[in-house]
Coordinates of C-alpha atoms in Angstrom, one line a residue:
Chain A
M22 CA -68.4 -115.9 35.1
V23 CA -68.4 -118.4 32.3
S24 CA -71.8 -119.0 31.0
D25 CA -72.7 -121.2 28.1
D26 CA -75.4 -118.9 26.7
G27 CA -72.3 -116.8 26.2
A28 CA -73.8 -113.4 26.8
D29 CA -71.0 -111.1 27.9
G30 CA -73.3 -108.4 29.1
T31 CA -71.4 -105.7 27.4
G32 CA -72.1 -103.4 24.4
G33 CA -75.6 -102.4 25.3
A34 CA -76.9 -99.2 23.9
D35 CA -78.4 -96.5 26.1
G36 CA -81.1 -97.7 28.5
Y37 CA -80.7 -101.4 28.3
T38 CA -78.0 -104.0 28.4
A39 CA -76.9 -106.3 25.6
R40 CA -78.4 -109.3 27.4
E41 CA -81.8 -107.5 27.8
M42 CA -81.7 -106.9 24.1
M43 CA -81.0 -110.6 23.5
V44 CA -83.9 -111.6 25.8
S45 CA -86.2 -109.2 23.9
A46 CA -85.2 -110.6 20.5
A47 CA -85.4 -114.2 21.8
A48 CA -88.9 -113.7 23.2
R49 CA -90.1 -112.6 19.8
E50 CA -89.1 -116.0 18.4
I51 CA -91.8 -117.6 20.6
E52 CA -95.2 -117.6 18.9
D53 CA -98.5 -117.7 20.7
G54 CA -99.5 -121.3 21.3
D55 CA -96.0 -122.7 21.1
V56 CA -94.7 -125.4 23.3
A57 CA -91.2 -124.2 24.1
F58 CA -88.3 -126.3 25.5
V59 CA -86.8 -123.6 27.5
G60 CA -83.6 -124.7 29.2
M61 CA -81.7 -122.2 31.3
R62 CA -80.5 -118.6 31.7
L63 CA -81.6 -116.1 29.1
P64 CA -84.2 -118.4 27.3
L65 CA -85.9 -119.0 30.6
I66 CA -86.5 -115.2 30.9
A67 CA -87.4 -114.9 27.3
F68 CA -90.2 -117.4 27.8
Q69 CA -91.5 -115.5 30.8
V70 CA -91.5 -112.3 28.8
A71 CA -93.2 -113.9 25.8
V72 CA -96.0 -115.5 27.8
S73 CA -96.5 -112.2 29.6
T74 CA -96.8 -110.2 26.3
H75 CA -97.6 -111.6 22.8
A76 CA -97.8 -115.4 23.6
P77 CA -100.2 -115.9 26.5
N78 CA -101.0 -119.4 25.3
A79 CA -97.4 -120.6 25.1
M80 CA -96.3 -123.5 27.4
S81 CA -92.8 -124.2 28.7
V82 CA -91.3 -127.6 29.4
F83 CA -88.0 -128.2 31.2
E84 CA -85.9 -131.4 31.0
S85 CA -86.1 -131.8 34.7
G86 CA -89.8 -132.5 34.2
V87 CA -91.4 -129.1 35.0
V88 CA -94.3 -128.0 32.7
R89 CA -95.3 -124.3 33.2
D90 CA -97.8 -121.9 31.6
D91 CA -96.8 -118.7 33.4
P92 CA -93.8 -116.9 34.8
A93 CA -92.5 -118.2 38.2
D94 CA -93.2 -116.1 41.2
G95 CA -89.6 -115.5 42.1
F96 CA -86.1 -115.3 40.5
L97 CA -84.7 -118.5 39.0
H98 CA -81.1 -119.4 39.1
T99 CA -82.0 -122.9 37.7
M100 CA -85.1 -124.6 36.3
C101 CA -85.3 -126.6 39.6
D102 CA -85.5 -123.6 41.9
L103 CA -88.6 -123.8 44.0
P104 CA -90.5 -120.9 42.4
N105 CA -90.4 -122.8 39.1
L106 CA -91.9 -126.0 40.8
D107 CA -94.4 -124.0 42.7
R108 CA -97.7 -123.5 40.8
A109 CA -96.3 -125.4 37.8
V110 CA -99.0 -127.2 35.7
S111 CA -97.1 -130.4 36.2
T112 CA -93.9 -131.7 37.7
T113 CA -93.1 -134.9 35.9
G114 CA -89.9 -136.6 34.8
M115 CA -87.4 -136.5 32.0
L116 CA -88.7 -139.4 30.0
D117 CA -92.1 -137.8 29.9
V118 CA -90.8 -134.4 28.5
M119 CA -88.1 -135.9 26.3
G120 CA -90.7 -138.2 25.0
R121 CA -92.8 -135.2 23.9
L122 CA -89.7 -133.9 22.2
A123 CA -89.1 -137.2 20.5
R124 CA -92.6 -137.4 19.2
G125 CA -92.3 -134.0 17.6
D126 CA -94.5 -132.1 20.0
I127 CA -92.1 -129.3 20.8
D128 CA -92.4 -126.3 18.6
V129 CA -89.3 -124.3 19.6
G130 CA -86.2 -125.2 21.6
F131 CA -83.5 -122.8 22.9
L132 CA -79.8 -123.5 22.8
G133 CA -76.5 -121.9 23.7
G134 CA -73.0 -122.8 22.8
A135 CA -69.3 -122.1 23.1
E136 CA -68.8 -122.3 19.4
I137 CA -71.1 -122.2 16.4
D138 CA -70.3 -122.9 12.7
R139 CA -71.6 -121.9 9.3
Y140 CA -74.4 -124.4 9.5
G141 CA -75.5 -123.8 13.1
N142 CA -73.7 -126.8 14.6
L143 CA -72.9 -126.1 18.2
N144 CA -70.1 -127.2 20.5
T145 CA -70.3 -127.2 24.3
T146 CA -68.0 -130.2 24.9
R147 CA -64.4 -129.2 24.2
V148 CA -62.5 -126.4 22.6
H149 CA -58.9 -125.5 22.0
A150 CA -57.2 -122.3 23.2
G151 CA -53.9 -122.5 21.3
E152 CA -52.4 -125.9 22.2
R153 CA -54.5 -126.3 25.3
E154 CA -57.7 -128.3 25.1
I155 CA -60.3 -127.0 27.4
R156 CA -63.0 -129.4 28.6
L157 CA -66.5 -127.8 28.8
P158 CA -69.4 -129.2 30.7
G159 CA -71.0 -131.1 27.8
S160 CA -74.4 -131.4 26.3
G161 CA -77.0 -131.7 29.0
G162 CA -80.2 -131.7 27.1
A163 CA -78.9 -129.5 24.3
C164 CA -78.2 -132.3 21.8
D165 CA -81.7 -133.7 22.3
I166 CA -83.3 -130.3 21.9
A167 CA -81.2 -129.7 18.8
C168 CA -82.1 -133.0 17.2
M169 CA -85.8 -133.1 17.9
S170 CA -87.4 -129.7 18.2
D171 CA -89.4 -128.4 15.2
R172 CA -87.1 -125.4 15.2
T173 CA -84.4 -124.1 17.5
V174 CA -83.2 -120.6 18.5
I175 CA -79.6 -120.2 19.5
L176 CA -78.4 -117.5 21.9
M177 CA -74.7 -116.6 22.1
A178 CA -72.4 -113.7 23.0
H179 CA -71.1 -112.0 20.0
E180 CA -67.4 -112.9 20.2
P181 CA -65.5 -113.6 17.0
R182 CA -63.7 -116.6 18.6
R183 CA -67.1 -118.3 18.9
F184 CA -67.7 -118.2 15.2
V185 CA -65.8 -121.0 13.4
E186 CA -65.9 -122.5 10.0
R187 CA -66.4 -126.0 11.5
V188 CA -67.0 -126.7 15.2
E189 CA -64.4 -129.0 16.8
Y190 CA -67.0 -131.3 18.3
V191 CA -70.6 -131.4 17.3
T192 CA -72.4 -131.5 20.6
S193 CA -75.7 -130.3 19.1
P194 CA -76.3 -130.7 15.4
G195 CA -77.5 -127.8 13.4
H196 CA -77.8 -128.2 9.6
G197 CA -74.7 -130.4 9.4
D198 CA -73.0 -129.3 6.2
G199 CA -76.1 -127.5 4.8
G200 CA -78.8 -128.3 2.3
D201 CA -80.8 -131.5 3.1
W202 CA -78.2 -132.8 5.5
R203 CA -80.7 -133.4 8.4
E204 CA -83.0 -135.4 6.2
E205 CA -80.2 -137.4 4.8
Q206 CA -78.9 -138.2 8.3
S207 CA -82.4 -139.0 9.6
V208 CA -82.1 -136.2 12.1
P209 CA -85.7 -135.4 13.2
G210 CA -86.8 -131.9 13.8
G211 CA -86.2 -128.8 11.7
G212 CA -82.9 -127.5 13.0
P213 CA -81.9 -123.9 13.8
S214 CA -84.2 -121.2 12.6
A215 CA -82.5 -118.2 14.3
L216 CA -79.3 -117.1 16.1
V217 CA -79.5 -114.1 18.5
T218 CA -76.2 -112.6 19.5
S219 CA -75.4 -109.5 21.6
K220 CA -75.0 -107.5 18.3
A221 CA -77.4 -109.0 15.7
T222 CA -79.9 -111.6 14.7
F223 CA -79.4 -114.2 12.1
G224 CA -81.5 -116.6 10.0
F225 CA -80.7 -119.8 8.1
D226 CA -81.1 -120.2 4.4
G227 CA -80.3 -123.6 2.8
G228 CA -79.0 -124.5 6.3
E229 CA -76.5 -121.7 6.2
L230 CA -76.3 -118.8 8.6
Y231 CA -77.1 -115.3 7.3
L232 CA -77.2 -111.8 8.9
R233 CA -80.9 -110.8 9.3
T234 CA -80.9 -107.7 11.5
V235 CA -78.3 -105.7 13.4
H236 CA -79.1 -104.3 16.9
P237 CA -79.3 -100.5 17.1
G238 CA -75.9 -98.9 17.0
E239 CA -74.2 -101.9 15.4
D240 CA -72.7 -101.9 11.9
A241 CA -73.5 -104.7 9.5
D242 CA -70.1 -104.8 7.8
A243 CA -68.4 -105.0 11.2
V244 CA -70.6 -107.8 12.3
A245 CA -70.0 -109.7 9.1
A246 CA -66.3 -109.2 9.5
D247 CA -66.4 -111.2 12.8
F248 CA -67.1 -114.4 10.8
P249 CA -64.3 -116.4 9.2
W250 CA -66.3 -117.0 6.0
D251 CA -68.1 -114.7 3.6
L252 CA -71.3 -114.2 5.6
R253 CA -74.4 -113.6 3.5
T254 CA -76.9 -111.0 4.5
R255 CA -80.7 -110.7 4.3
E256 CA -80.2 -108.7 1.1
D257 CA -78.3 -111.6 -0.5
V258 CA -81.0 -114.1 0.6
T259 CA -84.3 -112.3 0.2
G260 CA -83.5 -109.1 -1.7
D261 CA -84.8 -107.1 1.2
P262 CA -82.5 -104.4 2.7
M263 CA -80.8 -105.1 6.0
G264 CA -83.1 -104.2 8.9
E265 CA -82.5 -103.1 12.5
T266 CA -83.5 -105.3 15.4
P267 CA -86.4 -103.6 17.2
E268 CA -85.3 -102.2 20.6
P269 CA -86.9 -103.8 23.7
T270 CA -90.1 -102.0 24.5
D271 CA -90.6 -100.4 28.0
E272 CA -93.0 -103.2 28.8
V273 CA -90.5 -105.8 27.9
L274 CA -87.7 -104.1 29.9
S275 CA -89.9 -103.8 32.9
L276 CA -90.8 -107.5 32.7
V277 CA -87.1 -108.5 32.3
R278 CA -86.3 -106.5 35.4
E279 CA -89.2 -108.0 37.3
F280 CA -88.0 -111.6 36.4
D281 CA -84.3 -110.8 37.0
P282 CA -84.4 -108.0 39.6
D283 CA -80.7 -108.0 40.4
G284 CA -79.6 -108.4 36.8
F285 CA -78.0 -111.8 37.6
W286 CA -78.5 -113.1 34.0
T287 CA -79.4 -109.9 32.1
G288 CA -77.2 -107.2 33.8
E289 CA -74.0 -105.5 32.6
Chain B
M14 CA -93.4 -156.9 60.2
P15 CA -91.5 -155.6 57.2
A16 CA -87.8 -155.0 57.9
D17 CA -86.6 -151.7 59.3
K18 CA -84.0 -150.4 56.9
T19 CA -83.0 -147.3 58.8
T20 CA -79.3 -146.9 59.5
S21 CA -76.7 -144.1 60.0
M22 CA -75.2 -142.4 57.0
A23 CA -71.8 -143.7 57.9
E24 CA -73.0 -147.3 58.0
A25 CA -75.0 -147.0 54.8
I26 CA -72.0 -145.5 52.9
S27 CA -69.7 -148.2 54.3
R28 CA -71.7 -150.7 52.2
I29 CA -70.5 -149.1 49.0
E30 CA -67.4 -150.8 47.7
P31 CA -64.5 -149.0 45.9
G32 CA -64.9 -149.5 42.2
S33 CA -68.7 -149.2 42.3
T34 CA -70.9 -147.4 39.8
V35 CA -73.0 -144.8 41.6
A36 CA -75.9 -142.9 40.1
A37 CA -76.8 -139.6 41.8
G38 CA -78.1 -136.2 41.0
L39 CA -81.1 -137.8 39.3
A40 CA -83.6 -135.0 39.6
L41 CA -81.2 -132.6 38.0
E42 CA -80.7 -129.5 40.2
H43 CA -83.3 -130.6 42.6
A44 CA -82.7 -132.8 45.7
I45 CA -79.1 -133.8 44.9
P46 CA -77.8 -136.2 47.6
F47 CA -74.9 -134.1 48.7
A48 CA -74.9 -135.5 52.3
A49 CA -74.4 -139.0 51.0
G50 CA -71.7 -137.8 48.5
H51 CA -69.7 -136.1 51.3
E52 CA -69.8 -139.2 53.4
L53 CA -68.3 -141.1 50.4
A54 CA -65.4 -138.6 50.5
R55 CA -64.9 -138.9 54.3
Q56 CA -64.7 -142.7 53.9
G57 CA -62.4 -142.4 50.9
T58 CA -64.5 -144.8 48.7
D59 CA -62.6 -144.4 45.4
D60 CA -62.3 -145.7 41.9
L61 CA -66.0 -144.8 41.4
T62 CA -67.9 -144.5 38.2
L63 CA -70.5 -141.7 38.4
V64 CA -73.7 -141.8 36.4
G65 CA -76.2 -139.0 36.1
P66 CA -77.6 -136.4 33.8
I67 CA -76.6 -133.1 35.5
S68 CA -75.2 -133.3 39.1
D69 CA -74.6 -129.7 39.6
V70 CA -71.4 -129.5 41.7
L71 CA -71.7 -132.9 43.4
F72 CA -69.7 -134.7 40.7
D73 CA -67.2 -132.0 40.7
Q74 CA -66.7 -132.4 44.4
L75 CA -66.3 -136.2 44.2
V76 CA -63.8 -135.7 41.3
G77 CA -61.9 -133.2 43.4
A78 CA -61.8 -135.6 46.3
G79 CA -60.0 -138.1 44.1
L80 CA -62.7 -140.7 44.2
V81 CA -63.7 -140.9 40.6
S82 CA -62.2 -142.8 37.6
H83 CA -65.0 -142.5 35.1
V84 CA -68.0 -140.3 34.5
R85 CA -71.0 -141.3 32.4
A86 CA -73.0 -138.0 32.2
A87 CA -74.5 -135.4 30.0
W88 CA -73.2 -132.3 31.8
T89 CA -70.7 -131.8 34.6
G90 CA -70.1 -128.4 36.0
N91 CA -71.6 -125.6 38.2
V92 CA -75.1 -124.8 36.8
S93 CA -75.3 -121.2 37.9
A94 CA -71.6 -120.3 37.9
G95 CA -70.3 -122.2 34.8
S96 CA -67.4 -124.6 35.0
G97 CA -66.7 -127.3 37.5
Y98 CA -63.0 -126.7 37.9
N99 CA -62.1 -130.1 39.4
F100 CA -63.8 -131.9 36.5
R101 CA -62.1 -129.7 34.0
R102 CA -58.6 -130.1 35.6
A103 CA -59.0 -133.9 35.9
V104 CA -60.1 -134.4 32.3
E105 CA -57.4 -132.1 31.0
A106 CA -54.7 -133.9 33.0
G107 CA -55.9 -137.3 31.7
D108 CA -56.9 -138.4 35.2
L109 CA -60.6 -138.9 34.4
S110 CA -62.3 -140.6 31.5
V111 CA -65.7 -139.3 30.4
E112 CA -68.4 -141.0 28.4
N113 CA -70.3 -138.1 26.8
H114 CA -74.1 -138.4 26.9
S115 CA -77.1 -136.2 26.4
N116 CA -79.7 -136.0 29.1
F117 CA -82.1 -138.2 27.1
S118 CA -79.4 -140.9 26.5
V119 CA -78.7 -141.1 30.2
A120 CA -82.5 -141.5 30.8
L121 CA -82.7 -144.1 28.1
S122 CA -79.7 -146.0 29.4
L123 CA -81.2 -146.3 32.9
H124 CA -84.7 -147.0 31.4
A125 CA -83.2 -149.9 29.3
A126 CA -81.7 -151.4 32.5
A127 CA -85.0 -150.9 34.3
L128 CA -86.8 -152.8 31.6
G129 CA -84.2 -155.5 31.4
V130 CA -83.3 -154.9 27.8
P131 CA -79.8 -154.4 26.5
Y132 CA -80.4 -151.1 24.7
L133 CA -83.1 -148.7 23.5
P134 CA -83.2 -147.0 20.2
T135 CA -83.6 -143.2 19.8
R136 CA -83.6 -140.7 17.0
S137 CA -81.9 -138.2 19.3
L138 CA -78.1 -137.9 19.0
L139 CA -78.1 -138.5 15.3
G140 CA -75.8 -136.1 13.5
S141 CA -73.9 -135.3 16.7
D142 CA -70.3 -136.4 17.6
I143 CA -71.9 -137.8 20.8
A144 CA -73.5 -140.6 18.6
E145 CA -70.1 -141.4 17.2
E146 CA -68.6 -142.2 20.6
P147 CA -67.8 -145.9 21.3
Q148 CA -70.6 -146.5 23.8
F149 CA -73.3 -146.0 21.1
R150 CA -74.1 -147.8 17.9
I151 CA -75.8 -146.3 14.9
A152 CA -78.1 -148.9 13.3
E153 CA -80.9 -149.2 10.8
D154 CA -84.4 -149.5 12.2
P155 CA -85.5 -153.0 11.0
F156 CA -89.0 -151.8 10.4
E157 CA -88.8 -148.5 8.5
G158 CA -85.1 -148.5 7.6
E159 CA -84.3 -145.1 9.1
R160 CA -81.2 -144.6 11.1
V161 CA -81.4 -144.9 14.9
V162 CA -78.9 -144.7 17.7
Q163 CA -78.8 -147.7 20.1
V164 CA -78.3 -146.5 23.6
P165 CA -76.9 -149.3 25.9
A166 CA -78.4 -150.1 29.3
I167 CA -76.6 -148.8 32.4
A168 CA -77.3 -150.7 35.6
P169 CA -75.6 -148.8 38.4
D170 CA -74.5 -150.7 41.5
W171 CA -76.0 -148.0 43.6
A172 CA -78.5 -145.2 43.1
F173 CA -78.6 -142.4 45.7
V174 CA -82.0 -140.7 46.0
H175 CA -82.9 -137.9 48.3
V176 CA -86.6 -137.6 49.2
Q177 CA -88.9 -135.5 51.4
R178 CA -90.1 -138.5 53.5
A179 CA -89.6 -142.2 53.7
A180 CA -90.9 -144.9 56.0
P181 CA -88.4 -147.2 57.8
T182 CA -89.4 -149.9 55.3
G183 CA -88.0 -147.8 52.4
D184 CA -91.4 -146.8 50.9
A185 CA -90.9 -143.2 50.0
H186 CA -92.8 -140.1 49.0
L187 CA -91.1 -137.6 46.8
W188 CA -92.5 -134.6 44.9
G189 CA -91.3 -131.9 42.6
N190 CA -89.6 -132.6 39.3
T191 CA -88.0 -136.1 39.3
G192 CA -85.7 -136.1 36.2
V193 CA -84.5 -139.8 35.9
T194 CA -85.0 -140.8 39.5
Y195 CA -87.5 -143.6 38.9
E196 CA -85.6 -145.0 36.0
A197 CA -82.4 -145.1 38.1
V198 CA -84.1 -146.7 41.1
R199 CA -85.4 -149.5 38.9
A200 CA -82.1 -149.8 37.1
A201 CA -79.8 -150.0 40.1
E202 CA -78.7 -153.1 42.0
H203 CA -79.0 -151.3 45.3
V204 CA -80.7 -148.1 46.4
L205 CA -79.9 -145.7 49.2
V206 CA -82.7 -143.4 50.2
T207 CA -81.8 -140.4 52.2
A208 CA -84.8 -138.6 53.6
E209 CA -85.5 -135.2 55.1
E210 CA -87.8 -137.1 57.5
V211 CA -88.4 -140.7 58.4
V212 CA -92.1 -141.1 59.0
D213 CA -94.5 -143.9 60.0
L214 CA -95.5 -146.2 57.2
E215 CA -99.1 -145.0 57.8
V216 CA -98.1 -141.5 56.6
I217 CA -96.9 -143.0 53.3
K218 CA -99.9 -145.2 52.9
S219 CA -102.2 -142.2 53.4
D220 CA -101.2 -141.0 49.9
P221 CA -100.1 -143.9 47.8
S222 CA -100.1 -142.0 44.5
R223 CA -97.1 -140.0 45.9
T224 CA -95.2 -143.2 46.7
R225 CA -92.9 -143.7 43.8
I226 CA -90.2 -145.9 45.5
T227 CA -91.2 -149.0 47.3
R228 CA -89.4 -151.1 49.9
E229 CA -88.3 -154.1 47.7
Q230 CA -86.2 -151.6 45.7
V231 CA -84.5 -150.1 48.7
D232 CA -81.5 -151.3 50.7
A233 CA -81.0 -148.5 53.3
V234 CA -82.9 -145.5 54.6
V235 CA -81.0 -142.7 56.3
E236 CA -82.7 -139.7 57.9
A237 CA -80.7 -136.8 56.6
P238 CA -82.4 -133.4 57.2
F239 CA -80.8 -130.7 55.0
G240 CA -79.2 -133.6 53.1
A241 CA -79.5 -132.1 49.7
H242 CA -78.1 -128.6 50.6
P243 CA -77.0 -126.6 48.6
S244 CA -79.6 -127.9 46.1
P245 CA -83.3 -127.2 46.9
V246 CA -85.9 -129.6 48.1
A247 CA -89.6 -128.8 47.3
G248 CA -91.5 -127.7 50.4
R249 CA -88.4 -127.8 52.6
Y250 CA -85.6 -125.3 51.6
N251 CA -84.4 -123.2 48.7
R252 CA -81.3 -123.5 46.6
D253 CA -78.3 -121.9 48.2
N254 CA -77.2 -119.8 45.3
E255 CA -74.5 -118.0 47.2
Y256 CA -72.9 -121.4 47.9
F257 CA -72.5 -122.2 44.3
L258 CA -70.9 -118.8 43.5
K259 CA -68.5 -119.1 46.4
Y260 CA -67.7 -122.7 45.5
A261 CA -66.7 -121.6 42.0
D262 CA -64.5 -118.8 43.3
A263 CA -62.9 -121.1 45.9
T264 CA -62.1 -124.0 43.6
R265 CA -60.4 -122.3 40.7
D266 CA -57.2 -124.2 41.6
A267 CA -56.6 -127.5 43.3
D268 CA -55.3 -126.0 46.5
G269 CA -58.5 -123.9 46.7
F270 CA -60.6 -127.0 46.4
D271 CA -58.6 -128.8 49.1
A272 CA -59.0 -125.9 51.5
W273 CA -62.8 -125.8 50.7
A274 CA -63.1 -129.6 51.2
D275 CA -61.2 -129.4 54.5
E276 CA -63.7 -127.0 55.8
W277 CA -67.0 -128.3 54.4
V278 CA -66.4 -132.1 54.0
Y279 CA -63.5 -133.4 56.0
G280 CA -63.8 -130.8 58.8
V281 CA -67.3 -131.9 59.8
D282 CA -68.3 -135.2 61.2
G283 CA -71.8 -135.3 59.7
R284 CA -74.7 -133.4 58.4
E285 CA -75.8 -132.0 61.8
E286 CA -72.4 -130.2 62.2
Y287 CA -72.5 -129.2 58.6
R288 CA -75.9 -127.6 59.0
E289 CA -74.7 -125.4 61.8
K290 CA -72.0 -124.0 59.5
V291 CA -74.6 -122.8 57.0
E292 CA -75.7 -119.4 58.3
R293 CA -78.1 -118.5 55.5
D294 CA -81.8 -119.0 56.1
L295 CA -83.0 -121.1 53.1
S296 CA -86.3 -122.3 54.6
V297 CA -89.4 -122.1 52.5
Q298 CA -91.1 -118.9 53.7
E299 CA -94.5 -119.3 52.1
P300 CA -95.4 -122.9 51.8
T301 CA -98.2 -123.5 49.3
A302 CA -100.3 -126.6 50.1
A303 CA -101.8 -128.9 47.6
A304 CA -105.6 -129.3 47.6
E305 CA -106.6 -132.2 49.8
V306 CA -106.5 -135.6 48.1
T307 CA -109.0 -138.2 49.2
Y308 CA -109.0 -141.9 48.6
G309 CA -111.9 -144.2 49.6
Q310 CA -113.4 -147.6 49.6

């Protein structure tokens, strides 16, 4: 299956899959009281986990118009599946929810991508495999979320081909070419604050990606070697030693398995 | 008496001329007008321009059927299974031109047309390569001097909308998330309403707050139960997830799509026969009812 969140579902340590680890790490990026623009796949489950654990006052909005304050009572293949509409707080339209985004009312938005570059710019429009140009599905709401959320969290499979010095097509702007680029370009919203892959989590400093924590069992040098530039680490940026991403708790794992009982999104 | 606009799907679709711009899939993955789309394929209405935010696989099917010259959309593929292979093949072969949008820019384009203005400004798209595409202009806001993207109006010839229930007059109830449905209805020159159920006008008038499409906007009403399958319709049936996975597997090459379409589009004469082919029970098992709404005088 080709999925734009990119999780390949492999590489998990004992007891949980790589995608379950990603959901756990992504859920921690949602703070209590946040309004989250959730989108699809792993972020959708991450919201359901967050609101069931540390963020009971978080809200989710979906570009189709759904506004929810709790997990759906049933598995979701898409945001428009009936369990997501049933017992929602509101089912409205796109101009309404995108208008909230445009006014700056969305705290955190979630994104995936086929390619990411040094400054968190994302491409989901077209890539090259050798000489062949491959057409991807496009932006959907990703460009809007990337432009206008207060902060964004990116989820991607950890595959070296996805990490490029400069994306071929900027579907969703990150920090442009670093520094104050967003401000100079009048791009509203704060841009990417974190990247979660199947091997590590990353932050942004001066708009540039750096390695923040590695998942249990992963090696920081090996992770850094997957990037085509000299990737900075938490130690370089903050002086703190490289940390390890906390493992998903039993509570989080049981919630993920409740929300995705067949492992459609989070299985191996 | 207001005009009765009910007709058959075949007759309604025969009104759409080749070369038309058709907006469809307007509530995102919900209530996609697949039945209307498949009748376009059976009638061979080609040279179409498709407009929509995310159509799930409907746009991919119309591209595969050879009906589409141009797509103005934010996302075209198979939502739960990844790629739309017909779309990918057609673009890569140079047979299909694509105007890349975001969801919000599609919404703004339709809203601009609905308001009768030539464009609307937004601060979305800034810094993306989408904003650099020729359909958009980057301009300076004349008031504050910041950069904005001007999103041009799109007025489709036709909007296809699938609803839970409509009166013969065209006045329609719909519920669940609505995406850009209302903007498209107001932007379009003509509107085709396909409905799970055609009901008496009195049913519609019993709950006017749920009426979001009214008769003067509507050209034709077609009763089409199961007309959005494999997408879901709130209160009626669930999304057929297995269909989307099987479709992805079956359409990885062009011959595979042709065989799929021979069975599911060209091999059935309408929605009733189609429905008999779908063996899965997708009906809503536990309908939840809204609290009663009262109006008064």
